[in-house]
Amino acid sequence: MFQKPEEIIMAILAVLWVALNYYAAGIATAASLKYTFLISGCVLLWTIVSFWLWRSERILRLYPVLLGLFIGCWTFWLNYFAQGKTAADGSTIWYATGWFKLILVIVPIVANYAWLWRRQHQRKLLGK
């Protein structure tokens, strides 16, 4: 698996990335252990998938999706803030609903692909 030196370097950076996210989720934000592990577990899975896509050289086409999924990993943090809070009608707080989290994941994906399409369209118009 780790046949090239850059793969070893990327694996070390991936471990540091997961540790940094664990620190940010647990210690810096004072989230409970449950949400810290949810965020860290999702980031670990995201890091493994990103590493695999990088090794197979498919990451350039999918990095907007990876950005959206990374934001999705951190949406558990909103549940931590909504703990013990309910709206006036007894439902979940708006920022802890699944629809809001889905919007948080989809907006960066669509925005990045729109920006890439616009950039490619401008290059095509300029003849590059």
Short mmCIF file of N, CA and C in Angstrom, two decimals:
data_model
loop_
_atom_site.label_atom_id
_atom_site.label_comp_id
_atom_site.label_asym_id
_atom_site.label_seq_id
_atom_site.Cartn_x
_atom_site.Cartn_y
_atom_site.Cartn_z
N MET A 1 0.81 -1.19 0.00
CA MET A 1 0.00 0.00 0.00
C MET A 1 0.86 1.26 0.00
N PHE A 2 1.78 1.35 0.93
CA PHE A 2 2.63 2.52 1.01
C PHE A 2 3.93 2.23 0.27
N GLN A 3 3.90 2.37 -1.06
CA GLN A 3 5.04 2.03 -1.88
C GLN A 3 5.87 3.25 -2.25
N LYS A 4 5.27 4.42 -2.12
CA LYS A 4 5.97 5.64 -2.48
C LYS A 4 6.14 6.51 -1.23
N PRO A 5 7.20 7.31 -1.19
CA PRO A 5 7.41 8.16 -0.01
C PRO A 5 6.28 9.17 0.20
N GLU A 6 5.69 9.67 -0.88
CA GLU A 6 4.61 10.65 -0.71
C GLU A 6 3.36 10.03 -0.09
N GLU A 7 3.18 8.72 -0.27
CA GLU A 7 2.05 8.05 0.37
C GLU A 7 2.25 7.98 1.88
N ILE A 8 3.47 7.75 2.31
CA ILE A 8 3.76 7.72 3.74
C ILE A 8 3.57 9.11 4.34
N ILE A 9 4.03 10.13 3.63
CA ILE A 9 3.86 11.50 4.11
C ILE A 9 2.39 11.86 4.21
N MET A 10 1.61 11.48 3.19
CA MET A 10 0.17 11.77 3.21
C MET A 10 -0.53 11.00 4.32
N ALA A 11 -0.09 9.78 4.60
CA ALA A 11 -0.70 9.01 5.70
C ALA A 11 -0.41 9.66 7.04
N ILE A 12 0.80 10.16 7.22
CA ILE A 12 1.15 10.86 8.46
C ILE A 12 0.33 12.14 8.58
N LEU A 13 0.19 12.87 7.49
CA LEU A 13 -0.63 14.08 7.50
C LEU A 13 -2.10 13.76 7.78
N ALA A 14 -2.57 12.63 7.28
CA ALA A 14 -3.95 12.22 7.54
C ALA A 14 -4.18 11.94 9.02
N VAL A 15 -3.22 11.28 9.65
CA VAL A 15 -3.33 11.01 11.09
C VAL A 15 -3.32 12.32 11.87
N LEU A 16 -2.45 13.24 11.49
CA LEU A 16 -2.42 14.55 12.14
C LEU A 16 -3.72 15.32 11.92
N TRP A 17 -4.30 15.20 10.73
CA TRP A 17 -5.57 15.86 10.40
C TRP A 17 -6.70 15.35 11.29
N VAL A 18 -6.78 14.04 11.46
CA VAL A 18 -7.82 13.45 12.31
C VAL A 18 -7.60 13.88 13.76
N ALA A 19 -6.35 13.90 14.20
CA ALA A 19 -6.06 14.32 15.57
C ALA A 19 -6.42 15.79 15.78
N LEU A 20 -6.14 16.62 14.80
CA LEU A 20 -6.49 18.04 14.89
C LEU A 20 -7.99 18.23 14.96
N ASN A 21 -8.73 17.46 14.17
CA ASN A 21 -10.19 17.55 14.21
C ASN A 21 -10.74 17.04 15.53
N TYR A 22 -10.13 16.00 16.08
CA TYR A 22 -10.54 15.51 17.40
C TYR A 22 -10.33 16.60 18.45
N TYR A 23 -9.17 17.23 18.38
CA TYR A 23 -8.87 18.32 19.31
C TYR A 23 -9.87 19.46 19.16
N ALA A 24 -10.14 19.84 17.91
CA ALA A 24 -11.07 20.94 17.66
C ALA A 24 -12.48 20.59 18.11
N ALA A 25 -12.88 19.35 17.91
CA ALA A 25 -14.24 18.96 18.29
C ALA A 25 -14.39 18.80 19.79
N GLY A 26 -13.41 18.23 20.43
CA GLY A 26 -13.56 17.91 21.84
C GLY A 26 -13.06 18.96 22.79
N ILE A 27 -11.87 19.39 22.59
CA ILE A 27 -11.23 20.27 23.57
C ILE A 27 -11.54 21.74 23.28
N ALA A 28 -11.36 22.15 22.04
CA ALA A 28 -11.54 23.56 21.72
C ALA A 28 -13.00 24.00 21.79
N THR A 29 -13.94 23.12 21.43
CA THR A 29 -15.35 23.51 21.44
C THR A 29 -16.09 22.98 22.65
N ALA A 30 -15.47 22.17 23.44
CA ALA A 30 -16.05 21.60 24.66
C ALA A 30 -17.31 20.79 24.39
N ALA A 31 -17.36 20.13 23.23
CA ALA A 31 -18.50 19.27 22.91
C ALA A 31 -18.42 18.01 23.77
N SER A 32 -19.56 17.37 23.95
CA SER A 32 -19.57 16.15 24.76
C SER A 32 -18.83 15.03 24.02
N LEU A 33 -18.50 14.00 24.77
CA LEU A 33 -17.72 12.90 24.21
C LEU A 33 -18.44 12.21 23.05
N LYS A 34 -19.74 12.09 23.16
CA LYS A 34 -20.53 11.46 22.09
C LYS A 34 -20.35 12.20 20.77
N TYR A 35 -20.50 13.51 20.79
CA TYR A 35 -20.39 14.30 19.56
C TYR A 35 -18.94 14.42 19.10
N THR A 36 -18.02 14.42 20.03
CA THR A 36 -16.61 14.43 19.65
C THR A 36 -16.25 13.17 18.88
N PHE A 37 -16.72 12.02 19.35
CA PHE A 37 -16.44 10.77 18.65
C PHE A 37 -17.20 10.67 17.33
N LEU A 38 -18.42 11.21 17.27
CA LEU A 38 -19.15 11.21 16.00
C LEU A 38 -18.41 12.04 14.95
N ILE A 39 -17.99 13.22 15.36
CA ILE A 39 -17.26 14.09 14.43
C ILE A 39 -15.94 13.45 14.03
N SER A 40 -15.20 12.95 15.00
CA SER A 40 -13.90 12.35 14.72
C SER A 40 -14.03 11.09 13.86
N GLY A 41 -15.03 10.29 14.12
CA GLY A 41 -15.26 9.09 13.31
C GLY A 41 -15.59 9.43 11.88
N CYS A 42 -16.46 10.43 11.70
CA CYS A 42 -16.79 10.86 10.33
C CYS A 42 -15.57 11.44 9.63
N VAL A 43 -14.78 12.22 10.33
CA VAL A 43 -13.58 12.79 9.73
C VAL A 43 -12.58 11.69 9.39
N LEU A 44 -12.49 10.68 10.24
CA LEU A 44 -11.60 9.55 9.94
C LEU A 44 -12.05 8.83 8.67
N LEU A 45 -13.33 8.55 8.56
CA LEU A 45 -13.86 7.92 7.35
C LEU A 45 -13.65 8.81 6.13
N TRP A 46 -13.89 10.11 6.28
CA TRP A 46 -13.69 11.06 5.20
C TRP A 46 -12.22 11.09 4.78
N THR A 47 -11.31 11.03 5.74
CA THR A 47 -9.88 11.05 5.46
C THR A 47 -9.45 9.79 4.71
N ILE A 48 -9.99 8.65 5.11
CA ILE A 48 -9.66 7.39 4.41
C ILE A 48 -10.13 7.44 2.97
N VAL A 49 -11.36 7.91 2.76
CA VAL A 49 -11.89 8.01 1.39
C VAL A 49 -11.08 9.01 0.58
N SER A 50 -10.74 10.15 1.19
CA SER A 50 -9.93 11.15 0.48
C SER A 50 -8.55 10.60 0.12
N PHE A 51 -7.94 9.87 1.04
CA PHE A 51 -6.63 9.27 0.77
C PHE A 51 -6.73 8.27 -0.37
N TRP A 52 -7.77 7.45 -0.35
CA TRP A 52 -7.95 6.46 -1.42
C TRP A 52 -8.16 7.15 -2.77
N LEU A 53 -8.97 8.22 -2.80
CA LEU A 53 -9.19 8.96 -4.05
C LEU A 53 -7.91 9.64 -4.51
N TRP A 54 -7.11 10.12 -3.57
CA TRP A 54 -5.84 10.75 -3.94
C TRP A 54 -4.90 9.72 -4.56
N ARG A 55 -4.84 8.52 -3.96
CA ARG A 55 -3.97 7.47 -4.50
C ARG A 55 -4.40 7.03 -5.89
N SER A 56 -5.70 7.00 -6.14
CA SER A 56 -6.18 6.56 -7.45
C SER A 56 -6.32 7.73 -8.43
N GLU A 57 -5.88 8.90 -8.04
CA GLU A 57 -5.84 10.11 -8.87
C GLU A 57 -7.22 10.52 -9.38
N ARG A 58 -8.22 10.41 -8.52
CA ARG A 58 -9.57 10.86 -8.86
C ARG A 58 -10.01 12.04 -8.01
N ILE A 59 -9.14 12.53 -7.18
CA ILE A 59 -9.54 13.55 -6.20
C ILE A 59 -9.82 14.90 -6.85
N LEU A 60 -9.18 15.21 -7.96
CA LEU A 60 -9.37 16.53 -8.57
C LEU A 60 -10.78 16.73 -9.08
N ARG A 61 -11.42 15.66 -9.55
CA ARG A 61 -12.79 15.79 -10.04
C ARG A 61 -13.80 15.82 -8.91
N LEU A 62 -13.43 15.29 -7.75
CA LEU A 62 -14.38 15.13 -6.66
C LEU A 62 -14.13 16.01 -5.44
N TYR A 63 -13.18 16.94 -5.52
CA TYR A 63 -12.89 17.71 -4.32
C TYR A 63 -14.06 18.59 -3.87
N PRO A 64 -14.94 19.11 -4.74
CA PRO A 64 -16.11 19.82 -4.20
C PRO A 64 -17.02 18.91 -3.37
N VAL A 65 -17.17 17.67 -3.80
CA VAL A 65 -17.98 16.73 -3.03
C VAL A 65 -17.30 16.44 -1.69
N LEU A 66 -16.00 16.29 -1.71
CA LEU A 66 -15.27 16.04 -0.47
C LEU A 66 -15.38 17.23 0.49
N LEU A 67 -15.38 18.44 -0.04
CA LEU A 67 -15.55 19.62 0.81
C LEU A 67 -16.93 19.60 1.46
N GLY A 68 -17.95 19.30 0.68
CA GLY A 68 -19.30 19.22 1.23
C GLY A 68 -19.43 18.13 2.27
N LEU A 69 -18.82 16.98 2.02
CA LEU A 69 -18.88 15.89 2.98
C LEU A 69 -18.10 16.21 4.26
N PHE A 70 -17.02 16.96 4.12
CA PHE A 70 -16.29 17.38 5.32
C PHE A 70 -17.15 18.30 6.19
N ILE A 71 -17.86 19.19 5.55
CA ILE A 71 -18.79 20.04 6.30
C ILE A 71 -19.87 19.18 6.94
N GLY A 72 -20.29 18.14 6.22
CA GLY A 72 -21.26 17.21 6.77
C GLY A 72 -20.76 16.49 8.00
N CYS A 73 -19.47 16.23 8.07
CA CYS A 73 -18.90 15.61 9.26
C CYS A 73 -19.09 16.49 10.49
N TRP A 74 -19.02 17.77 10.30
CA TRP A 74 -19.11 18.70 11.42
C TRP A 74 -20.55 19.11 11.75
N THR A 75 -21.53 18.61 11.01
CA THR A 75 -22.92 18.97 11.33
C THR A 75 -23.39 18.34 12.63
N PHE A 76 -22.70 17.32 13.13
CA PHE A 76 -23.06 16.76 14.43
C PHE A 76 -22.86 17.79 15.55
N TRP A 77 -22.00 18.74 15.29
CA TRP A 77 -21.74 19.80 16.24
C TRP A 77 -23.00 20.62 16.51
N LEU A 78 -23.83 20.77 15.47
CA LEU A 78 -25.08 21.50 15.64
C LEU A 78 -26.02 20.77 16.59
N ASN A 79 -25.97 19.44 16.58
CA ASN A 79 -26.79 18.67 17.54
C ASN A 79 -26.35 18.96 18.97
N TYR A 80 -25.05 19.12 19.15
CA TYR A 80 -24.53 19.43 20.48
C TYR A 80 -25.10 20.75 20.98
N PHE A 81 -25.14 21.76 20.10
CA PHE A 81 -25.67 23.05 20.50
C PHE A 81 -27.18 23.01 20.74
N ALA A 82 -27.87 22.14 20.04
CA ALA A 82 -29.32 22.05 20.18
C ALA A 82 -29.74 21.15 21.33
N GLN A 83 -28.80 20.55 22.01
CA GLN A 83 -29.11 19.65 23.12
C GLN A 83 -29.92 20.38 24.19
N GLY A 84 -31.05 19.80 24.53
CA GLY A 84 -31.88 20.38 25.58
C GLY A 84 -32.69 21.59 25.15
N LYS A 85 -32.60 21.97 23.90
CA LYS A 85 -33.37 23.12 23.41
C LYS A 85 -34.44 22.63 22.45
N THR A 86 -35.59 23.20 22.53
CA THR A 86 -36.65 22.90 21.57
C THR A 86 -37.26 24.21 21.11
N ALA A 87 -37.88 24.15 19.94
CA ALA A 87 -38.56 25.33 19.41
C ALA A 87 -39.84 25.56 20.22
N ALA A 88 -40.51 26.65 19.96
CA ALA A 88 -41.73 27.01 20.71
C ALA A 88 -42.82 25.96 20.55
N ASP A 89 -42.87 25.31 19.40
CA ASP A 89 -43.92 24.31 19.18
C ASP A 89 -43.48 22.91 19.61
N GLY A 90 -42.33 22.78 20.22
CA GLY A 90 -41.86 21.48 20.72
C GLY A 90 -41.04 20.69 19.72
N SER A 91 -40.80 21.24 18.55
CA SER A 91 -39.99 20.53 17.55
C SER A 91 -38.51 20.85 17.74
N THR A 92 -37.70 20.25 16.90
CA THR A 92 -36.25 20.45 16.96
C THR A 92 -35.89 21.87 16.52
N ILE A 93 -34.83 22.38 17.11
CA ILE A 93 -34.32 23.70 16.71
C ILE A 93 -33.96 23.64 15.22
N TRP A 94 -34.17 24.72 14.49
CA TRP A 94 -34.02 24.74 13.04
C TRP A 94 -32.62 24.34 12.58
N TYR A 95 -31.60 24.70 13.31
CA TYR A 95 -30.25 24.40 12.85
C TYR A 95 -29.82 22.97 13.15
N ALA A 96 -30.65 22.20 13.83
CA ALA A 96 -30.34 20.79 14.09
C ALA A 96 -31.19 19.85 13.25
N THR A 97 -31.96 20.42 12.32
CA THR A 97 -32.80 19.57 11.47
C THR A 97 -31.98 18.99 10.33
N GLY A 98 -32.47 17.91 9.81
CA GLY A 98 -31.77 17.25 8.70
C GLY A 98 -31.75 18.07 7.44
N TRP A 99 -32.82 18.83 7.19
CA TRP A 99 -32.87 19.65 5.98
C TRP A 99 -31.82 20.75 6.00
N PHE A 100 -31.64 21.38 7.15
CA PHE A 100 -30.63 22.43 7.24
C PHE A 100 -29.23 21.86 7.06
N LYS A 101 -29.00 20.70 7.64
CA LYS A 101 -27.70 20.05 7.48
C LYS A 101 -27.46 19.64 6.04
N LEU A 102 -28.50 19.16 5.37
CA LEU A 102 -28.38 18.80 3.96
C LEU A 102 -28.05 20.02 3.11
N ILE A 103 -28.67 21.15 3.43
CA ILE A 103 -28.36 22.39 2.71
C ILE A 103 -26.91 22.79 2.95
N LEU A 104 -26.44 22.65 4.20
CA LEU A 104 -25.05 22.97 4.51
C LEU A 104 -24.07 22.11 3.71
N VAL A 105 -24.45 20.89 3.41
CA VAL A 105 -23.59 20.00 2.64
C VAL A 105 -23.68 20.30 1.15
N ILE A 106 -24.87 20.59 0.65
CA ILE A 106 -25.08 20.75 -0.79
C ILE A 106 -24.59 22.10 -1.31
N VAL A 107 -24.72 23.16 -0.52
CA VAL A 107 -24.35 24.50 -1.01
C VAL A 107 -22.87 24.58 -1.43
N PRO A 108 -21.90 24.11 -0.65
CA PRO A 108 -20.52 24.20 -1.13
C PRO A 108 -20.25 23.33 -2.35
N ILE A 109 -20.94 22.20 -2.45
CA ILE A 109 -20.75 21.34 -3.61
C ILE A 109 -21.23 22.04 -4.87
N VAL A 110 -22.43 22.58 -4.84
CA VAL A 110 -22.99 23.27 -6.00
C VAL A 110 -22.18 24.53 -6.32
N ALA A 111 -21.80 25.28 -5.30
CA ALA A 111 -21.03 26.50 -5.52
C ALA A 111 -19.67 26.20 -6.15
N ASN A 112 -19.00 25.16 -5.68
CA ASN A 112 -17.69 24.81 -6.25
C ASN A 112 -17.80 24.34 -7.68
N TYR A 113 -18.78 23.49 -7.97
CA TYR A 113 -18.95 23.03 -9.34
C TYR A 113 -19.38 24.17 -10.26
N ALA A 114 -20.20 25.10 -9.77
CA ALA A 114 -20.59 26.27 -10.57
C ALA A 114 -19.37 27.14 -10.86
N TRP A 115 -18.52 27.32 -9.85
CA TRP A 115 -17.31 28.10 -10.05
C TRP A 115 -16.38 27.42 -11.05
N LEU A 116 -16.22 26.10 -10.95
CA LEU A 116 -15.38 25.37 -11.91
C LEU A 116 -15.95 25.45 -13.32
N TRP A 117 -17.27 25.33 -13.44
CA TRP A 117 -17.89 25.41 -14.77
C TRP A 117 -17.69 26.81 -15.35
N ARG A 118 -17.87 27.84 -14.53
CA ARG A 118 -17.70 29.21 -15.00
C ARG A 118 -16.26 29.46 -15.44
N ARG A 119 -15.32 28.96 -14.66
CA ARG A 119 -13.91 29.13 -15.02
C ARG A 119 -13.57 28.42 -16.33
N GLN A 120 -14.10 27.20 -16.48
CA GLN A 120 -13.86 26.47 -17.72
C GLN A 120 -14.54 27.15 -18.90
N HIS A 121 -15.73 27.69 -18.69
CA HIS A 121 -16.46 28.37 -19.75
C HIS A 121 -15.72 29.64 -20.18
N GLN A 122 -15.16 30.37 -19.22
CA GLN A 122 -14.39 31.57 -19.56
C GLN A 122 -13.13 31.23 -20.33
N ARG A 123 -12.47 30.13 -19.95
CA ARG A 123 -11.27 29.70 -20.69
C ARG A 123 -11.64 29.32 -22.11
N LYS A 124 -12.78 28.66 -22.27
CA LYS A 124 -13.21 28.26 -23.60
C LYS A 124 -13.50 29.47 -24.47
N LEU A 125 -14.10 30.50 -23.87
CA LEU A 125 -14.40 31.72 -24.62
C LEU A 125 -13.13 32.46 -25.00
N LEU A 126 -12.12 32.40 -24.17
CA LEU A 126 -10.85 33.07 -24.45
C LEU A 126 -9.95 32.25 -25.36
N GLY A 127 -10.33 31.01 -25.62
CA GLY A 127 -9.54 30.16 -26.51
C GLY A 127 -8.36 29.51 -25.85
N LYS A 128 -8.37 29.34 -24.55
CA LYS A 128 -7.24 28.72 -23.85
C LYS A 128 -7.43 27.25 -23.73
#
